[in-house]
Coordinates of C-alpha atoms and ligand atoms in Angstrom, one line a residue:
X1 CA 66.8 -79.4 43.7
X2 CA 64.8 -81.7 45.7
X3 CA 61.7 -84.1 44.7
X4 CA 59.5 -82.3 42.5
X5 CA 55.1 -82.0 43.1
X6 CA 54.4 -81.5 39.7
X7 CA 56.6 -81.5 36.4
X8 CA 54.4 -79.4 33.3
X9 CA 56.1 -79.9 30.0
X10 CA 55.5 -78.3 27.6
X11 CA 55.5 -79.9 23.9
X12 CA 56.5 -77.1 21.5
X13 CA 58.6 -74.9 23.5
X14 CA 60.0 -73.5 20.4
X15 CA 56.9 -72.3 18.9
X16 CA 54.7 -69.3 18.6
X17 CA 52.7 -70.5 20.9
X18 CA 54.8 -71.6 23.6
X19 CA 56.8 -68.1 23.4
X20 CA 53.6 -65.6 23.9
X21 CA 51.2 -67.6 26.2
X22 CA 52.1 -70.4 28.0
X23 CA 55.8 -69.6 28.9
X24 CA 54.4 -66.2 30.2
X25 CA 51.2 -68.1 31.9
X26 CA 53.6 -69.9 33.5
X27 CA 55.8 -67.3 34.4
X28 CA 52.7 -65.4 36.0
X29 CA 51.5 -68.1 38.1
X30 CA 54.4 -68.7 39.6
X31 CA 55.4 -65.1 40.2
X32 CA 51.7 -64.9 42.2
X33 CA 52.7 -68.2 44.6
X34 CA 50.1 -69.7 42.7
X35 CA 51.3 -73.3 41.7
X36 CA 51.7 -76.2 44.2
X37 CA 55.6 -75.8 45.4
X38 CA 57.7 -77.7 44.3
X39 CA 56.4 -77.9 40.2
X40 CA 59.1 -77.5 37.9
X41 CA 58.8 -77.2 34.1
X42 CA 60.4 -79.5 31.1
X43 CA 60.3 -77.5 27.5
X44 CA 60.4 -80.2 24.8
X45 CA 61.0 -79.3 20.9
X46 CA 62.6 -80.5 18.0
X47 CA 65.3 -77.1 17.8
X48 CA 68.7 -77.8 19.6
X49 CA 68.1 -74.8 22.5
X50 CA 68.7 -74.3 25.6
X51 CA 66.3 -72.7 28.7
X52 CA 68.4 -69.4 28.1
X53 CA 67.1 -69.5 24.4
X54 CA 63.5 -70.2 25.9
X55 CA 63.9 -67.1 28.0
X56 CA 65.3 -64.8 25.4
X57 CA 62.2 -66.0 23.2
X58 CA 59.4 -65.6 25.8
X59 CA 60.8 -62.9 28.0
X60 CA 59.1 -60.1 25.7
X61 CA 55.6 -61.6 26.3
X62 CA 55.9 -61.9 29.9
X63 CA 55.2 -58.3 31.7
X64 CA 58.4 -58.7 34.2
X65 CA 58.1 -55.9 36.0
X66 CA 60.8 -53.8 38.1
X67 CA 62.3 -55.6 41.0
X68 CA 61.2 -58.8 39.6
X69 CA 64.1 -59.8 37.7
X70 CA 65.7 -62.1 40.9
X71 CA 62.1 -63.6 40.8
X72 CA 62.4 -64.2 37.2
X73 CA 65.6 -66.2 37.4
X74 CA 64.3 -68.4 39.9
X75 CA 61.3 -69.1 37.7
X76 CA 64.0 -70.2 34.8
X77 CA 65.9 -72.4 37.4
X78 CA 63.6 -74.6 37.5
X79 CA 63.1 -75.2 33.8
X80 CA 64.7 -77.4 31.9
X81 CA 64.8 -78.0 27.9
X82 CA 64.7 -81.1 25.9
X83 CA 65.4 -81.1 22.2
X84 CA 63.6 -84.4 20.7
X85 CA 61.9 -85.4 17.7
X86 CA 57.6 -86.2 17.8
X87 CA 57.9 -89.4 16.7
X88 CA 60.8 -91.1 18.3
X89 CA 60.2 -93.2 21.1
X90 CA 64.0 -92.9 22.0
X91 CA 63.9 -89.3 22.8
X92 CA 60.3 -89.4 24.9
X93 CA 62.2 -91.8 26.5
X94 CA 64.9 -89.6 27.5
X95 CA 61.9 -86.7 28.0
X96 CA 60.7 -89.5 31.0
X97 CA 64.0 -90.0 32.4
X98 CA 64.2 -86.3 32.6
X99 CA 61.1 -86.4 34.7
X100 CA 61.5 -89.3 36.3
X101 CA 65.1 -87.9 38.0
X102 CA 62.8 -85.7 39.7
X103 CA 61.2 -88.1 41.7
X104 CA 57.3 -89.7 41.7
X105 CA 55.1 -86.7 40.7
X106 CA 52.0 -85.4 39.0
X107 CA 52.9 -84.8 35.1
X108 CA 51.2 -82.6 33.2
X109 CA 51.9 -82.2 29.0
X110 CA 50.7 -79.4 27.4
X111 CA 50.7 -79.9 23.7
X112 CA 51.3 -76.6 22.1
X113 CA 51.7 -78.4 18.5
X114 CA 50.6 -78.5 15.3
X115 CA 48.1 -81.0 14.5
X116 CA 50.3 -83.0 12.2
X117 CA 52.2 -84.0 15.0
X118 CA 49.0 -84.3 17.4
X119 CA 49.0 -88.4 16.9
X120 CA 52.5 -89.2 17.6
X121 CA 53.2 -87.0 20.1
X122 CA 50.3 -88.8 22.6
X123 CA 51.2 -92.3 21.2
X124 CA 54.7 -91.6 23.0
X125 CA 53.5 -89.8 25.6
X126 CA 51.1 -93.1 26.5
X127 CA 53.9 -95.5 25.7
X128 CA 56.6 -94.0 27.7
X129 CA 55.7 -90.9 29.8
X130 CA 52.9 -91.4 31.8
X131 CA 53.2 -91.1 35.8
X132 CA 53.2 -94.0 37.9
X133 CA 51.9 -95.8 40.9
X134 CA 49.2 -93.2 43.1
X135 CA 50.0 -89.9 40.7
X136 CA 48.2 -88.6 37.6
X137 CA 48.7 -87.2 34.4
X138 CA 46.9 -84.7 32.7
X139 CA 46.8 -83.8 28.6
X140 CA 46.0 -80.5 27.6
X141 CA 45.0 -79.9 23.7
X142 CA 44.3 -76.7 22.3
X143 CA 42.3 -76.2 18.9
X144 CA 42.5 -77.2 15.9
X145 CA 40.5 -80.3 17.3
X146 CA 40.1 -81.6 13.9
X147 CA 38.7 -79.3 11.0
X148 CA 35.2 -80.7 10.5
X149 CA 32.9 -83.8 11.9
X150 CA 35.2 -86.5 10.9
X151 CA 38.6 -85.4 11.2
X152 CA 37.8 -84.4 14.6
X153 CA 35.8 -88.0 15.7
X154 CA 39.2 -88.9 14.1
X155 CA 41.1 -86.7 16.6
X156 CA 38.9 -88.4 19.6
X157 CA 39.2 -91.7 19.0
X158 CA 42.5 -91.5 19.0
X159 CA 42.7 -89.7 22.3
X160 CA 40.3 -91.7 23.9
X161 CA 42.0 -95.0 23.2
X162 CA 44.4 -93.8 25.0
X163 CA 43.7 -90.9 27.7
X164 CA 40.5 -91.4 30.2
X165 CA 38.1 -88.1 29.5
X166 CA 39.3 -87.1 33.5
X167 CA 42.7 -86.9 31.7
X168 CA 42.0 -84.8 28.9
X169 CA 42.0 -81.3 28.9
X170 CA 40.6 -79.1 25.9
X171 CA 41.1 -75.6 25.3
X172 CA 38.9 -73.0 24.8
X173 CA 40.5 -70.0 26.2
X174 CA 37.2 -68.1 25.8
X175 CA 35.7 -70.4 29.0
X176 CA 38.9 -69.1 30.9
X177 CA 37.7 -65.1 30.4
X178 CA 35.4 -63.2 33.8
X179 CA 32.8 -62.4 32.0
X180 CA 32.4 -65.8 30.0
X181 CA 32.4 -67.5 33.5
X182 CA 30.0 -64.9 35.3
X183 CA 27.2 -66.0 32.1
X184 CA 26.2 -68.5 34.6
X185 CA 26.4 -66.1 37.7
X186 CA 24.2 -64.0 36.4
X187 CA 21.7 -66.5 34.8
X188 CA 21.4 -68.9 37.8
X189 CA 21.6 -66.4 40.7
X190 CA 19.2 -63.6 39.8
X191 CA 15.6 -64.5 40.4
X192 CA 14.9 -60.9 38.0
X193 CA 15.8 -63.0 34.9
X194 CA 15.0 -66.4 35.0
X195 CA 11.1 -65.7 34.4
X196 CA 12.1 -63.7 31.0
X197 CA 15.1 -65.7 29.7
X198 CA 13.1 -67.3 27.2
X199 CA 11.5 -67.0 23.9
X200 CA 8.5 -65.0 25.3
X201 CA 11.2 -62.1 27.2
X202 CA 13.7 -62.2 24.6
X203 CA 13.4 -61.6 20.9
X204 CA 17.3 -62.3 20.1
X205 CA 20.4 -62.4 21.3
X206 CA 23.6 -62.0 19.3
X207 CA 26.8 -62.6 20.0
X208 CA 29.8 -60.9 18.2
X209 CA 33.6 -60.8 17.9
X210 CA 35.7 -58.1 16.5
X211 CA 39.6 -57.4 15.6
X212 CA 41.0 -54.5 14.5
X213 CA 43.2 -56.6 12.9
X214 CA 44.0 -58.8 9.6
X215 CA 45.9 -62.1 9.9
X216 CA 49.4 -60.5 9.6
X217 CA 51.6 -63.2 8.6
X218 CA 49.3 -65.7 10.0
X219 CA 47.5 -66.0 6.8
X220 CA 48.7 -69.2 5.7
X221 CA 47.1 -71.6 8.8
X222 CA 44.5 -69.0 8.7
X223 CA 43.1 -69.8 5.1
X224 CA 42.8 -73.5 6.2
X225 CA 40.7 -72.8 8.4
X226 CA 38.8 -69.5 8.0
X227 CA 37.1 -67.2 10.4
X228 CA 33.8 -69.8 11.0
X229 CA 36.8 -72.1 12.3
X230 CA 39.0 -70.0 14.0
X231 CA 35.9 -67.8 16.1
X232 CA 32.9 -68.8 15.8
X233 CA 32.5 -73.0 15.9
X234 CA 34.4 -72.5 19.2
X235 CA 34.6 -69.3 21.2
X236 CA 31.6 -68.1 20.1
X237 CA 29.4 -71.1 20.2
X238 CA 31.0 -71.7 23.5
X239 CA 29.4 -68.0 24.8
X240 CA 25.9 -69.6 22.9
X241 CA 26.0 -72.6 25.0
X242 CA 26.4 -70.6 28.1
X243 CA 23.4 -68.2 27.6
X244 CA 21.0 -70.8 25.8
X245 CA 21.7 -74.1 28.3
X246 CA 18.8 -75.1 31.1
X247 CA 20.2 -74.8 34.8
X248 CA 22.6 -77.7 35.9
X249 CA 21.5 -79.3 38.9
X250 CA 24.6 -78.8 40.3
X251 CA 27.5 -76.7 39.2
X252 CA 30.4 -79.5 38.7
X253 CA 31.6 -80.6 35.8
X254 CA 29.7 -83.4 34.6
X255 CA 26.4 -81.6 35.4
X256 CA 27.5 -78.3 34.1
X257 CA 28.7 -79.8 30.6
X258 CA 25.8 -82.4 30.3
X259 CA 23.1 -79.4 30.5
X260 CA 25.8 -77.6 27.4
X261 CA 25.8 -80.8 25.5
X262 CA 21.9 -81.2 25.8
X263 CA 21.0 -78.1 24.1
X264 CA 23.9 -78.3 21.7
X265 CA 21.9 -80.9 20.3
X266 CA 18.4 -78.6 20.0
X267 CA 20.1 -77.0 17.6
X268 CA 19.9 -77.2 13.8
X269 CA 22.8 -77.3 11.3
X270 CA 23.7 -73.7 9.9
X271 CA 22.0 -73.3 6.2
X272 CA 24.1 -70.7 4.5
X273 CA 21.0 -69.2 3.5
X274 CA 21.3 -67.6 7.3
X275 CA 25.1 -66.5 6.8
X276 CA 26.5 -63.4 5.8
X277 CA 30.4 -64.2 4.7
X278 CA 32.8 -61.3 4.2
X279 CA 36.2 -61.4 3.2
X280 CA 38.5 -57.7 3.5
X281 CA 39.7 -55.7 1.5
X282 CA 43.1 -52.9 2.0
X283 CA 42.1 -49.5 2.8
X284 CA 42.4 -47.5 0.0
X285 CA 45.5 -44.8 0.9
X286 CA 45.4 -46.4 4.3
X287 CA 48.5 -46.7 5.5
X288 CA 50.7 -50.2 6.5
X289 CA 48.9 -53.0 7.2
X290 CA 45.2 -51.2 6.7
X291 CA 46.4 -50.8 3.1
X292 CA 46.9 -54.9 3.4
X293 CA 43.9 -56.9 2.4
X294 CA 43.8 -60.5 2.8
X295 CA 44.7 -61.4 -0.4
X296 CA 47.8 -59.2 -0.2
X297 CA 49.2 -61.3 2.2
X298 CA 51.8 -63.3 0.7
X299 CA 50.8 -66.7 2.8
X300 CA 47.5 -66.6 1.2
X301 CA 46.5 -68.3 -2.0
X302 CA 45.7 -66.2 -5.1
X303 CA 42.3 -65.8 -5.2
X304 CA 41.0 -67.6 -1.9
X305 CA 37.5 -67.1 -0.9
X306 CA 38.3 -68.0 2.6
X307 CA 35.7 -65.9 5.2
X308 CA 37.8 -63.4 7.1
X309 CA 34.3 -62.2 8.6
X310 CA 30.5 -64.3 9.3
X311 CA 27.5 -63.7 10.0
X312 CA 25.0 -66.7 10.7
X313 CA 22.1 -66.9 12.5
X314 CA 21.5 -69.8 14.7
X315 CA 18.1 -71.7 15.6
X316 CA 17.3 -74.0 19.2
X317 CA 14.7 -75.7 18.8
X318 CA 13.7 -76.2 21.9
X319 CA 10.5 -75.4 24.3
X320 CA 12.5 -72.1 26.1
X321 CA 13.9 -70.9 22.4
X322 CA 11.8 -72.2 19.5
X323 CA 11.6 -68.5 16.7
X324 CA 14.4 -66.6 18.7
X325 CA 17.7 -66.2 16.9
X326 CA 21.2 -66.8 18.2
X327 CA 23.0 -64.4 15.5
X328 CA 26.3 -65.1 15.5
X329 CA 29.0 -62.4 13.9
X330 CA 32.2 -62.4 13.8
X331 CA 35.3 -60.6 11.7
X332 CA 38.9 -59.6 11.5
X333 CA 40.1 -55.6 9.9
X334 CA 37.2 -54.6 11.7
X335 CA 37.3 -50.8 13.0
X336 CA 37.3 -51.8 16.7
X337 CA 38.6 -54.7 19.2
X338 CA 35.2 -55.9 20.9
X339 CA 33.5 -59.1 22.2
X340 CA 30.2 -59.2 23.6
X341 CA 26.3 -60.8 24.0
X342 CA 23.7 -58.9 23.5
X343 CA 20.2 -59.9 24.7
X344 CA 17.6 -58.3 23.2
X345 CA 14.1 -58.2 24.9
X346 CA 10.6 -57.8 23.5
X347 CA 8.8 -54.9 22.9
X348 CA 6.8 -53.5 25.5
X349 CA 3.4 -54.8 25.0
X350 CA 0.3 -52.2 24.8
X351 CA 2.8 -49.4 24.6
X352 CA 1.3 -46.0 26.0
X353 CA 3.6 -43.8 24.7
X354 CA 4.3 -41.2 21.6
X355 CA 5.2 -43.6 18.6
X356 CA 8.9 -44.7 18.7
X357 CA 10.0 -43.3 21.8
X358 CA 10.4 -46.7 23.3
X359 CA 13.2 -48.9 22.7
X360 CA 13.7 -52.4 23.4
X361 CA 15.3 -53.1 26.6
X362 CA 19.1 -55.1 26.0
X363 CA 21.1 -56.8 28.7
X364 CA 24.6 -56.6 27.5
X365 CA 27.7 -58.5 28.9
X366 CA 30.7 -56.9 27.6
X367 CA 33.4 -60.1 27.4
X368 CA 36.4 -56.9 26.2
X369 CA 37.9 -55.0 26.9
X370 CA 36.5 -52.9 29.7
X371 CA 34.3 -55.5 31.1
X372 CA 30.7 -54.8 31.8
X373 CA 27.2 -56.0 32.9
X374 CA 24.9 -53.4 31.9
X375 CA 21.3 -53.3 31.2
X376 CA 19.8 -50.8 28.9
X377 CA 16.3 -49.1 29.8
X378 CA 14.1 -47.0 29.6
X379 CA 13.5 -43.9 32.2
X380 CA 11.4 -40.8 32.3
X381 CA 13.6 -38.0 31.2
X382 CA 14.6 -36.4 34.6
X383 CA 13.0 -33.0 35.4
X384 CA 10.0 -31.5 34.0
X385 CA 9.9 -33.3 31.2
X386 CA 7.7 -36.3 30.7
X387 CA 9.2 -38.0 28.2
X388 CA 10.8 -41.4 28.1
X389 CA 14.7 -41.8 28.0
X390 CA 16.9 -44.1 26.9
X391 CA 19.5 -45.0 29.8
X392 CA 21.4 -48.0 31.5
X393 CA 21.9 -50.1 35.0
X394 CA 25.7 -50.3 34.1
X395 CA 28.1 -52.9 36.2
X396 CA 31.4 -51.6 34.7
X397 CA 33.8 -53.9 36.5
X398 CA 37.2 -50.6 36.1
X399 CA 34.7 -48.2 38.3
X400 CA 32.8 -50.6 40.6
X401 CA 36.0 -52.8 41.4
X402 CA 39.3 -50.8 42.4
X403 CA 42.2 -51.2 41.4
X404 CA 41.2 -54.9 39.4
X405 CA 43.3 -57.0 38.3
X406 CA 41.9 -59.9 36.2
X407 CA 43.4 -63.1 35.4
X408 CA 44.5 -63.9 31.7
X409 CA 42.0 -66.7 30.7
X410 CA 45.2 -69.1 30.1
X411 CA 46.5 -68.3 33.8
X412 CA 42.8 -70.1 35.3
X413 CA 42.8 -72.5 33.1
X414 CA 46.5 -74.1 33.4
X415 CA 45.7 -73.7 37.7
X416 CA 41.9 -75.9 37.1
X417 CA 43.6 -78.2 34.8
X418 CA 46.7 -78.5 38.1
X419 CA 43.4 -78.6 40.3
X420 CA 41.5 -81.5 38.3
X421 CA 38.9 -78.8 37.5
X422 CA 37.3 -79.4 33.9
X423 CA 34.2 -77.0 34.0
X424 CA 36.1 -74.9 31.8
X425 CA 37.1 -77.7 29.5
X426 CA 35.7 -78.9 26.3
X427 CA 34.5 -82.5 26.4
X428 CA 34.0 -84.7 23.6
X429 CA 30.2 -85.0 23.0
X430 CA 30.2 -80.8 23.4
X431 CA 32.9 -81.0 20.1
X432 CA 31.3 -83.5 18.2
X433 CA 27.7 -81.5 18.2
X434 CA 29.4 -78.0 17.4
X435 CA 31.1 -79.7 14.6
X436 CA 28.1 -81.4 13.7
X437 CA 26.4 -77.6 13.5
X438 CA 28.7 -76.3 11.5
X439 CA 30.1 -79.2 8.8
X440 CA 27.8 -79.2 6.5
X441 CA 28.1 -75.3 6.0
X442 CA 31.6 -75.7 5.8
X443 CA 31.2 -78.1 3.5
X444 CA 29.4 -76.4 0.8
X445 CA 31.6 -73.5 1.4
X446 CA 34.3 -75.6 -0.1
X447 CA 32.4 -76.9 -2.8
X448 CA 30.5 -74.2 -4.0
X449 CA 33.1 -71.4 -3.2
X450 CA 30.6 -69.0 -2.6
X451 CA 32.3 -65.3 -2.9
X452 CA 33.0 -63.7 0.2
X453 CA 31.5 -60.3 0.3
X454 CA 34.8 -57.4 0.1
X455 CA 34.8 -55.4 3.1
X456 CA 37.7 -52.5 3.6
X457 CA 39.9 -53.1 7.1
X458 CA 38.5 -51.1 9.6
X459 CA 35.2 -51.3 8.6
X460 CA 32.3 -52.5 10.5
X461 CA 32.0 -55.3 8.0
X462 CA 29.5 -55.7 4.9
X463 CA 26.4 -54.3 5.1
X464 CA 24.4 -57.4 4.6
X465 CA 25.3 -58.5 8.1
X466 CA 23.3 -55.9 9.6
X467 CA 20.3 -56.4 7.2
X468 CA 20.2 -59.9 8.0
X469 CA 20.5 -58.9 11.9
X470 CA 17.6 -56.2 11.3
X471 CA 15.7 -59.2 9.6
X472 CA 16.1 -61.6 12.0
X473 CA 14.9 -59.4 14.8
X474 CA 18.0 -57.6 16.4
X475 CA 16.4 -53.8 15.8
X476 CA 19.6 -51.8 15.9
X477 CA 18.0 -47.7 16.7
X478 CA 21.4 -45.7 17.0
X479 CA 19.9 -43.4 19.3
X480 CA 21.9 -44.3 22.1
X481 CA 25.5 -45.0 22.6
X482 CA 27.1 -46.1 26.3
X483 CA 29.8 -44.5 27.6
X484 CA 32.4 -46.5 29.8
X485 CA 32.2 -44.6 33.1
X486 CA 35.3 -42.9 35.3
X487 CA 37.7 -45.5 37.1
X488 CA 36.8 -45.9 40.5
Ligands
LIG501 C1 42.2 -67.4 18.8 C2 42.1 -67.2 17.3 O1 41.6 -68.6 19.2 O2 41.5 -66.3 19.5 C3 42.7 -65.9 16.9 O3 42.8 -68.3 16.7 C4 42.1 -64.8 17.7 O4 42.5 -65.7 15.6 C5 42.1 -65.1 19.2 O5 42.8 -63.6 17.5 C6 41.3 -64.0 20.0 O6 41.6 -64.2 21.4 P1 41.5 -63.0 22.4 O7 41.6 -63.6 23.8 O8 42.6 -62.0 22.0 O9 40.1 -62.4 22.2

């Protein structure tokens, strides 16, 4: 009982959504003492459930652990659910009464919806739910935003007309993970790489995404939208931003995501000529879902040439980056689970030594899993030997941090967007240019219906992405392979 802080309702509660990430966010943050006291939670769907349905649906997502069960009850005392329809003004009605019975708060909606219901939900929500007198409200979206140019200006007019930019919050979970936000750590606070982050240090930088996995069962909202869609226009371009942007003058919000915008727009649309698209294939005599390719899942349409894997390489034009490519590649039914950047320095000029021996030095930030900074170099072959070695400066965050625990990218993000922090939000302009990168591509993907190249699940993908990699100046040698060192 008592006057509530904050209410957080969530819009979906019944979904897929709801179930494995933001009922289990919730659950998490709370468990840590990390929400303002006093927040309580409204679940709001069309389904006629109540909170114990909620539980029984999230429960297996949420990691309770021994002796937290009497913890976990509290946490589902202070829910409540809400059956309504999305477009009747009656039943947000009832939704505000709910909240308002809780006394003047801070309201906070998170819209975990599909986009067909995007439009009416947040006319209700600004005709009848929004917080009163000194307290805010705060809207957070989560992708699709639209599914090109103009569906998504569409999308943002609509929210603009009626939620201030302060208000809106936009989902990218991949600005949530540690080593997504340490990109700028390690850019703007090391003097040893601001001379040679630039087109005369580096020679490319790629950028890559792999799952182990197809879209099992997702297939159908997948083949709307495609791997370019579902990766690569956000998460990855998101990680591009972050390593290509000039140095904010300051580091809050506004400065932070003008610098983003500014070089988003130094970049050129994608010409498919630069893209590598893959689509995969079952494993023959593999067994279960490896056997599966994508168009064996039933949710798929026959004969869909929908990308399940991309390649495309990436020009800014601009004074630090003019001739270096951003290669972005990303896939599902790949052979390993993997996200990382990997910058790729010149060769060594005037090189002394036997042909061959030396390799290229690469920074690499490993996003996950096992989270790493590590810096791949060259050393003189310890002992008697004179010869040159390939070998690493490696920041692997399980041996030089004990005992780490990391945050779940949702967990920061639902506390900045309770905080009023939006560096790790998505604001309009940034959407518009990456949909303006990528559009056009899109478009004559649907047109033209280009063939995907077949690739078998749990490959590393078709061939021509590395060719067009090895063209585009990322020199892959082989000759070395880093090992993820002993826990510490
Ligand atoms: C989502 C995509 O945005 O990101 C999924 O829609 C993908 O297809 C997921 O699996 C990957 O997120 P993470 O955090 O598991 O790398």
């Amino acid at each position: 009982g008592g006057a509530a802080s904050h209410v957080f309702v969530v819009l979906g509660a019944s979904g897929d959504l709801a179930k494995k990430k933001i009922y289990p966010t919730l659950w998490w943050l709370f468990r840590d003492g990390l929400l303002p006291p006093k927040t309580y939670f409204i679940g709001y769907s069309r389904s006629k459930l109540t909170v114990d349905d909620i539980k029984k649906k999230a429960l297996p997502f949420m990691k309770v652990k021994n002796g937290e069960e009497q913890k976990v009850e509290q946490f589902f005392k202070i829910n409540e659910y809400i059956a309504g329809s999305y477009d009747s003004p009656g039943d947000f009605s009832k939704l505000n009464k709910a909240i308002e019975q809780k006394g003047s708060c801070n309201r906070l909606f998170y819209l975990a919806l599909p986009p067909t219901v995007y439009e009416s939900v947040t006319l209700n929500l600004k005709a009848t739910c929004m917080s009163k007198s000194d307290k805010w409200t705060r809207v957070i979206v989560e992708k699709p935003f639209g599914k090109d140019l103009e569906s998504s200006n569409r999308l943002s007019n609509h929210l603009s007309a009626l939620f201030k930019e302060e208000e809106l919050y936009r989902i990218d979970h991949y600005l949530g993970k540690e080593m997504v936000q340490n990109l700028m750590v390690l850019r703007f606070a090391n003097r040893i790489f601001s001379p040679v982050w630039n087109r005369d240090g580096i020679a490319s930088v790629v950028i890559s995404f792999k799952e182990p996995f197809g879209t099992q069962g997702r297939g159908g909202y997948f083949d709307e939208f495609g791997i370019i869609r579902d990766v690569m226009q956000n998460h990855l371009m998101q990680i591009l931003t972050l390593v290509a942007m000039e140095k904010p003058p300051t580091t809050n919000a506004e400065d932070i995501r003008n610098e983003k915008v500014k070089v988003l727009k130094s970049i050129q649309p994608v010409d498919i000529k630069d893209t590598v698209l893959g689509q995969y294939v079952g494993k023959p005599g593999g067994k279960g879902d490896e056997a599966q390719g994508y168009l064996d899942d039933p949710t798929v349409p026959k004969g869909s040439v929908t990308p399940t894997f991309a390649t495309a390489v990436l020009h800014v034009k601009n004074e630090r980056w003019d001739g270096v490519p951003f290669i972005l590649r990303c896939g599902k039914a790949l052979n390993e689970r993997k996200a990382e950047v990997r910058i790729q320095f010149k060769d060594v000029a005037g090189d002394i030594f036997p042909d061959g021996e030396v390799k290229r030095n690469e920074l690499v930030i490993r996003v996950q899993p096992d989270e790493a900074v590590y810096l791949k170099m060259m050393a003189k072959s310890p002992g008697m030997s004179f010869n040159c070695e390939e070998t690493e400066l490696d920041l692997s965050y399980s041996s030089r941090y004990k005992d780490l625990k990391l945050p779940d990218a949702y967990e920061r993000l639902i506390l900045d967007v309770f905080s009023g922090i939006q560096i790790n939000f998505v604001r309009s302009d940034e959407l518009y240019e990456a949909w303006r990168i990528f559009t056009p591509l899109l478009n004559k993907i649907e047109t033209e219906k280009p063939k995907p190249i077949t690739y078998v699940y749990g490959s590393r993908g078709p061939k021509e992405s590395d060719k067009l990699c090895h063209d585009r100046d990322f020199i892959y040698t082989g000759t070395y392979k880093w090992n993820k060192p002993e826990p510490a």
